[in-house]
Amino acid sequence: MAELLFREDPYLRACEATVTAVLEGGVELDRTIFYPLGGGQAADTGRIADWRVIDTRKLGDGVLHVLEKTEGIAVGMKVALELDWERRHRLMRFHTALHLLGAVVKAPVTGGRIAEDKAHLDFDIEMEKLVKDEIETRLNHLISSCYETSARWITDAELDARPELVKTMSVAPPRGEGRVRLVEIPGVDLQACGGTHVRNTGEIGRLAVSRIRSEGKRNKRVTLALA
Ligand SMILES: [Zn+2]
């Protein structure tokens, strides 16, 4: 199983690793900074030595780095990894912003997605309770209040005893290791989450609610964009 360095340090944008498997379309490594698509967050892209990483996917308990072409890369090679950092940092900003959005809108979250240019959460709520200007003002207030974020681990059993820590019904936190990660924005939000976040909400920068739209009876979608 690869060491997932982004979980302890999401700011690590480069490192060295060893190729442990070459598969059709990509490689596995002994350690990685590349976040695989999951939990609503888009996959990382970047470079492994001279090879371009165009996608990153979970593969069993490992991570598949999908390469533009695999020609010339081989098991045992020591390689330098480098993320498309600006893109990843935008994903971290949007991801953390969704934790704040979930705290501003008091309703069950039915889904969510984080892309590099926008992010959304779906809520089980009546349309008329979602007021664009109000959400935007409260969200930007939480951002400019500069809360420190933190992460810690709890066991699966502890999580089972506290079901309120699973906020997003359709995006369950990654399981199977016997532990899950809790992400806390003190006084604002506490939930199980495996994604990458910024250290301080001030780093998110000013956001706009770009759209509020009904996606069905139990899905009212609030979309955020950088202001
Ligand atoms: Zn998160």
mmCIF file of N, CA and C in Angstrom, residues 8-13 85 89 92-93 96 146-151 183-186 196-204:
data_model
loop_
_atom_site.group_PDB
_atom_site.id
_atom_site.type_symbol
_atom_site.label_atom_id
_atom_site.label_comp_id
_atom_site.label_asym_id
_atom_site.label_seq_id
_atom_site.Cartn_x
_atom_site.Cartn_y
_atom_site.Cartn_z
ATOM 1 N N GLU A 8 -1.237 13.737 5.640
ATOM 2 C CA GLU A 8 -0.561 14.398 6.765
ATOM 3 C C GLU A 8 -0.138 15.814 6.390
ATOM 4 N N ASP A 9 0.240 16.020 5.139
ATOM 5 C CA ASP A 9 0.683 17.344 4.704
ATOM 6 C C ASP A 9 0.151 17.673 3.306
ATOM 7 N N PRO A 10 -1.030 18.308 3.252
ATOM 8 C CA PRO A 10 -1.610 18.634 1.936
ATOM 9 C C PRO A 10 -0.826 19.718 1.192
ATOM 10 N N TYR A 11 0.145 20.341 1.871
ATOM 11 C CA TYR A 11 0.934 21.397 1.215
ATOM 12 C C TYR A 11 2.190 20.854 0.530
ATOM 13 N N LEU A 12 2.418 19.553 0.641
ATOM 14 C CA LEU A 12 3.567 18.938 -0.018
ATOM 15 C C LEU A 12 3.306 18.908 -1.523
ATOM 16 N N ARG A 13 4.073 19.697 -2.285
ATOM 17 C CA ARG A 13 3.792 19.785 -3.718
ATOM 18 C C ARG A 13 4.799 19.023 -4.566
ATOM 19 N N TRP A 85 0.325 22.549 -8.728
ATOM 20 C CA TRP A 85 0.019 23.086 -7.401
ATOM 21 C C TRP A 85 -1.104 24.129 -7.390
ATOM 22 N N HIS A 89 -4.252 23.746 -5.082
ATOM 23 C CA HIS A 89 -4.538 24.731 -4.042
ATOM 24 C C HIS A 89 -5.953 25.289 -4.194
ATOM 25 N N MET A 92 -8.219 22.780 -2.718
ATOM 26 C CA MET A 92 -8.175 22.845 -1.252
ATOM 27 C C MET A 92 -9.004 24.013 -0.731
ATOM 28 N N ARG A 93 -8.913 25.144 -1.427
ATOM 29 C CA ARG A 93 -9.687 26.320 -1.022
ATOM 30 C C ARG A 93 -11.185 26.040 -1.157
ATOM 31 N N THR A 96 -12.423 23.392 1.491
ATOM 32 C CA THR A 96 -12.610 23.973 2.819
ATOM 33 C C THR A 96 -13.843 24.882 2.834
ATOM 34 N N CYS A 146 -10.736 34.017 9.512
ATOM 35 C CA CYS A 146 -9.451 33.302 9.580
ATOM 36 C C CYS A 146 -9.388 32.230 10.668
ATOM 37 N N TYR A 147 -10.266 31.237 10.568
ATOM 38 C CA TYR A 147 -10.217 30.094 11.478
ATOM 39 C C TYR A 147 -9.107 29.138 11.045
ATOM 40 N N GLU A 148 -8.338 28.635 12.038
ATOM 41 C CA GLU A 148 -7.371 27.574 11.761
ATOM 42 C C GLU A 148 -8.149 26.263 11.576
ATOM 43 N N THR A 149 -7.737 25.423 10.644
ATOM 44 C CA THR A 149 -8.367 24.110 10.502
ATOM 45 C C THR A 149 -7.406 23.060 11.063
ATOM 46 N N SER A 150 -7.948 21.914 11.477
ATOM 47 C CA SER A 150 -7.056 20.858 11.966
ATOM 48 C C SER A 150 -7.652 19.495 11.636
ATOM 49 N N ALA A 151 -6.816 18.469 11.692
ATOM 50 C CA ALA A 151 -7.269 17.114 11.394
ATOM 51 C C ALA A 151 -6.730 16.159 12.443
ATOM 52 N N VAL A 183 -11.990 16.317 10.377
ATOM 53 C CA VAL A 183 -11.504 17.659 10.061
ATOM 54 C C VAL A 183 -12.322 18.654 10.859
ATOM 55 N N GLU A 184 -11.620 19.539 11.576
ATOM 56 C CA GLU A 184 -12.303 20.485 12.453
ATOM 57 C C GLU A 184 -11.983 21.932 12.094
ATOM 58 N N ILE A 185 -13.049 22.729 12.025
ATOM 59 C CA ILE A 185 -12.918 24.182 11.973
ATOM 60 C C ILE A 185 -13.589 24.627 13.274
ATOM 61 N N PRO A 186 -12.788 24.949 14.297
ATOM 62 C CA PRO A 186 -13.314 25.069 15.666
ATOM 63 C C PRO A 186 -14.521 26.001 15.779
ATOM 64 N N THR A 196 -8.451 17.183 0.989
ATOM 65 C CA THR A 196 -7.362 18.102 1.331
ATOM 66 C C THR A 196 -7.949 19.492 1.601
ATOM 67 N N HIS A 197 -7.455 20.135 2.669
ATOM 68 C CA HIS A 197 -8.004 21.419 3.128
ATOM 69 C C HIS A 197 -6.895 22.440 3.324
ATOM 70 N N VAL A 198 -7.257 23.728 3.324
ATOM 71 C CA VAL A 198 -6.273 24.763 3.646
ATOM 72 C C VAL A 198 -6.141 24.872 5.171
ATOM 73 N N ARG A 199 -5.007 25.426 5.627
ATOM 74 C CA ARG A 199 -4.714 25.538 7.061
ATOM 75 C C ARG A 199 -5.589 26.552 7.754
ATOM 76 N N ASN A 200 -5.976 27.582 6.998
ATOM 77 C CA ASN A 200 -6.698 28.702 7.589
ATOM 78 C C ASN A 200 -7.763 29.164 6.604
ATOM 79 N N THR A 201 -8.964 29.418 7.107
ATOM 80 C CA THR A 201 -10.058 29.769 6.191
ATOM 81 C C THR A 201 -9.770 31.064 5.421
ATOM 82 N N GLY A 202 -8.902 31.924 5.975
ATOM 83 C CA GLY A 202 -8.547 33.163 5.286
ATOM 84 C C GLY A 202 -7.888 32.913 3.935
ATOM 85 N N GLU A 203 -7.270 31.748 3.817
ATOM 86 C CA GLU A 203 -6.581 31.379 2.577
ATOM 87 C C GLU A 203 -7.556 31.113 1.420
ATOM 88 N N ILE A 204 -8.831 30.913 1.742
ATOM 89 C CA ILE A 204 -9.828 30.624 0.700
ATOM 90 C C ILE A 204 -9.997 31.834 -0.218
#
